[in-house]
C-alpha positions as CSV (number, residue, x, y, z in Angstrom):
1,X,23.3,-21.2,27.4
2,X,26.9,-22.3,27.8
3,X,25.9,-24.7,30.3
4,X,22.8,-26.0,28.3
5,X,25.1,-26.4,25.3
6,X,27.6,-28.4,27.3
7,X,25.3,-30.5,29.0
8,X,22.6,-31.0,26.4
9,X,20.7,-34.5,26.7
10,X,21.9,-35.3,23.2
11,X,23.5,-38.3,23.0
12,X,26.3,-37.4,20.5
13,X,27.5,-34.4,23.0
14,X,27.3,-36.9,25.8
15,X,29.2,-39.5,24.2
16,X,31.9,-36.7,23.1
17,X,32.2,-35.4,26.9
18,X,32.5,-39.1,28.2
19,X,34.9,-40.3,25.3
20,X,37.5,-37.5,25.3
21,X,37.0,-35.5,28.9
22,X,34.9,-37.4,31.3
23,X,36.6,-36.0,34.6
24,X,36.6,-32.7,33.6
25,X,32.9,-32.4,32.4
26,X,31.9,-34.2,35.8
27,X,33.9,-31.7,37.7
28,X,32.6,-28.8,35.9
29,X,28.8,-30.1,36.3
30,X,29.5,-30.5,40.1
31,X,30.9,-27.0,40.1
32,X,28.1,-25.4,38.1
33,X,25.2,-27.0,40.2
34,X,27.0,-26.6,43.3
35,X,27.3,-22.8,43.0
36,X,24.5,-22.1,41.0
37,X,21.6,-24.2,43.1
38,X,23.4,-22.7,46.4
39,X,22.5,-19.4,45.3
40,X,19.3,-19.7,43.7
41,X,17.8,-22.2,46.4
42,X,19.1,-19.5,49.1
43,X,16.5,-17.1,47.8
44,X,13.8,-19.3,49.4
45,X,15.2,-19.2,52.8
46,X,13.2,-17.8,55.7
47,X,13.4,-13.7,56.0
48,X,14.5,-14.3,59.5
49,X,16.6,-17.1,61.1
50,X,17.1,-16.4,64.9
51,X,18.5,-13.0,65.2
52,X,19.6,-12.6,61.7
53,X,17.6,-11.1,58.5
54,X,18.2,-12.8,55.4
55,X,17.7,-11.1,52.0
56,X,15.4,-13.7,50.4
57,X,12.2,-13.5,48.4
58,X,10.3,-13.7,52.0
59,X,11.9,-10.4,52.4
60,X,9.6,-8.9,49.9
61,X,6.5,-10.3,52.0
62,X,7.9,-8.3,54.6
63,X,8.1,-5.3,52.7
64,X,4.7,-5.6,51.5
65,X,3.4,-6.3,54.8
66,X,5.2,-3.5,56.4
67,X,3.6,-1.1,53.6
68,X,0.3,-3.0,54.5
69,X,-0.6,-4.0,50.8
70,X,-2.9,-6.4,50.0
71,X,-0.5,-8.4,47.7
72,X,1.4,-9.5,50.6
73,X,-1.0,-12.7,51.1
74,X,-1.0,-13.6,47.6
75,X,2.9,-13.2,47.4
76,X,3.3,-15.5,50.7
77,X,0.7,-18.2,49.4
78,X,3.0,-17.9,45.9
79,X,6.2,-18.3,47.9
80,X,5.0,-21.1,50.0
81,X,3.5,-23.0,46.9
82,X,6.9,-22.5,45.3
83,X,8.8,-24.0,48.2
84,X,6.7,-27.1,47.9
85,X,6.9,-27.4,44.1
86,X,10.7,-27.3,44.2
87,X,11.3,-29.0,47.2
88,X,14.2,-31.3,45.4
89,X,16.0,-28.4,44.4
90,X,16.0,-26.8,47.9
91,X,16.5,-30.3,49.6
92,X,19.7,-30.5,47.1
93,X,20.8,-27.6,48.1
94,X,20.2,-28.2,51.7
95,X,21.4,-31.7,52.3
96,X,23.9,-32.2,49.5
97,X,25.7,-28.8,48.8
98,X,25.4,-27.0,52.2
99,X,25.6,-29.7,54.6
100,X,26.8,-32.8,52.9
101,X,24.0,-35.0,54.7
102,X,25.2,-38.7,54.6
103,X,22.4,-40.4,53.1
104,X,22.3,-38.0,50.0
105,X,26.0,-37.6,49.7
106,X,26.6,-41.2,49.4
107,X,23.7,-41.9,47.2
108,X,21.4,-43.8,49.6
109,X,18.7,-41.1,48.9
110,X,17.6,-39.8,45.5
111,X,16.9,-36.2,44.8
112,X,14.6,-37.0,41.7
113,X,14.7,-35.4,38.4
114,X,13.9,-32.0,39.5
115,X,17.1,-30.4,39.4
116,X,17.1,-30.8,35.7
117,X,18.3,-27.6,33.9
118,X,14.6,-27.4,32.5
119,X,13.1,-27.5,35.7
120,X,15.8,-25.0,37.2
121,X,14.7,-22.5,34.4
122,X,10.9,-23.1,35.5
123,X,12.0,-22.2,39.0
124,X,13.5,-19.0,38.0
125,X,10.8,-17.9,36.0
126,X,8.5,-18.5,39.1
127,X,10.8,-16.6,41.1
128,X,10.8,-13.7,38.5
129,X,6.9,-13.9,38.8
130,X,6.9,-13.3,42.6
131,X,9.5,-10.3,42.3
132,X,7.3,-8.7,39.6
133,X,4.1,-8.9,41.9
134,X,6.0,-7.3,44.4
135,X,7.4,-4.6,42.1
136,X,3.8,-3.9,40.8
137,X,2.5,-3.6,44.4
138,X,5.0,-1.0,45.0
139,X,4.5,0.8,41.9
140,X,8.0,-0.1,40.3
141,X,8.4,-1.4,36.8
142,X,8.6,-5.2,36.5
143,X,11.8,-7.1,35.0
144,X,12.3,-9.2,32.1
145,X,13.0,-12.9,32.1
146,X,15.9,-14.2,34.3
147,X,16.7,-17.0,31.9
148,X,17.8,-15.6,28.9
149,X,18.2,-17.8,25.6
150,X,19.4,-15.3,23.0
151,X,23.0,-14.4,23.6
152,X,26.8,-15.5,23.2
153,X,27.2,-19.2,23.6
154,X,29.9,-19.8,21.0
155,X,32.4,-20.8,23.8
156,X,30.6,-24.0,24.7
157,X,29.8,-24.9,20.8
158,X,33.5,-24.1,19.8
159,X,34.7,-26.5,22.8
160,X,32.4,-29.1,21.3
161,X,33.7,-28.5,17.9
162,X,37.2,-28.8,18.8
163,X,36.6,-31.9,21.0
164,X,34.5,-33.5,17.9
165,X,37.8,-32.7,15.7
166,X,40.0,-34.4,18.2
167,X,37.5,-37.4,18.4
168,X,37.5,-37.5,14.5
169,X,41.7,-37.4,14.5
170,X,41.7,-40.2,17.0
171,X,39.5,-42.4,15.0
172,X,41.6,-41.8,11.7
173,X,44.6,-42.5,13.5
174,X,43.2,-45.8,14.8
175,X,42.3,-46.6,11.2
């Protein structure tokens, strides 16, 4: 919620960020996406890479296969579709954040629009659906939503209020 509040598509908030602290907000945005997207996109890595095992959503498929659960096929199919649907987020992580691919880092190639916060919410909810499918198959209780809208987000709103007051003060000083 804090991120959504600060980086809203609202024109007034964009103008406020750009008028008063453009470098700060650009760095904060890059930091957020860099850490957040690397973390969530990592969940769609393969279960096994060479000799190493990864803890990913594909690990859940392996657990169900070991237990000979029928749901393993449906789960694997959903994961493969999820990787296709959110290819832009995964590519963003691989080519820009994890490996600094020259074409993506310098802007020679574009990732599209699917790294918008709304797409990330859908991505997280899709992953939760897969986790819950696994939990149901092994007889465990399902988890509730990963993306929580209610909550404390006064910090971002308060920062925007302070910045708006500062902008108003500057405008009065110029008059």
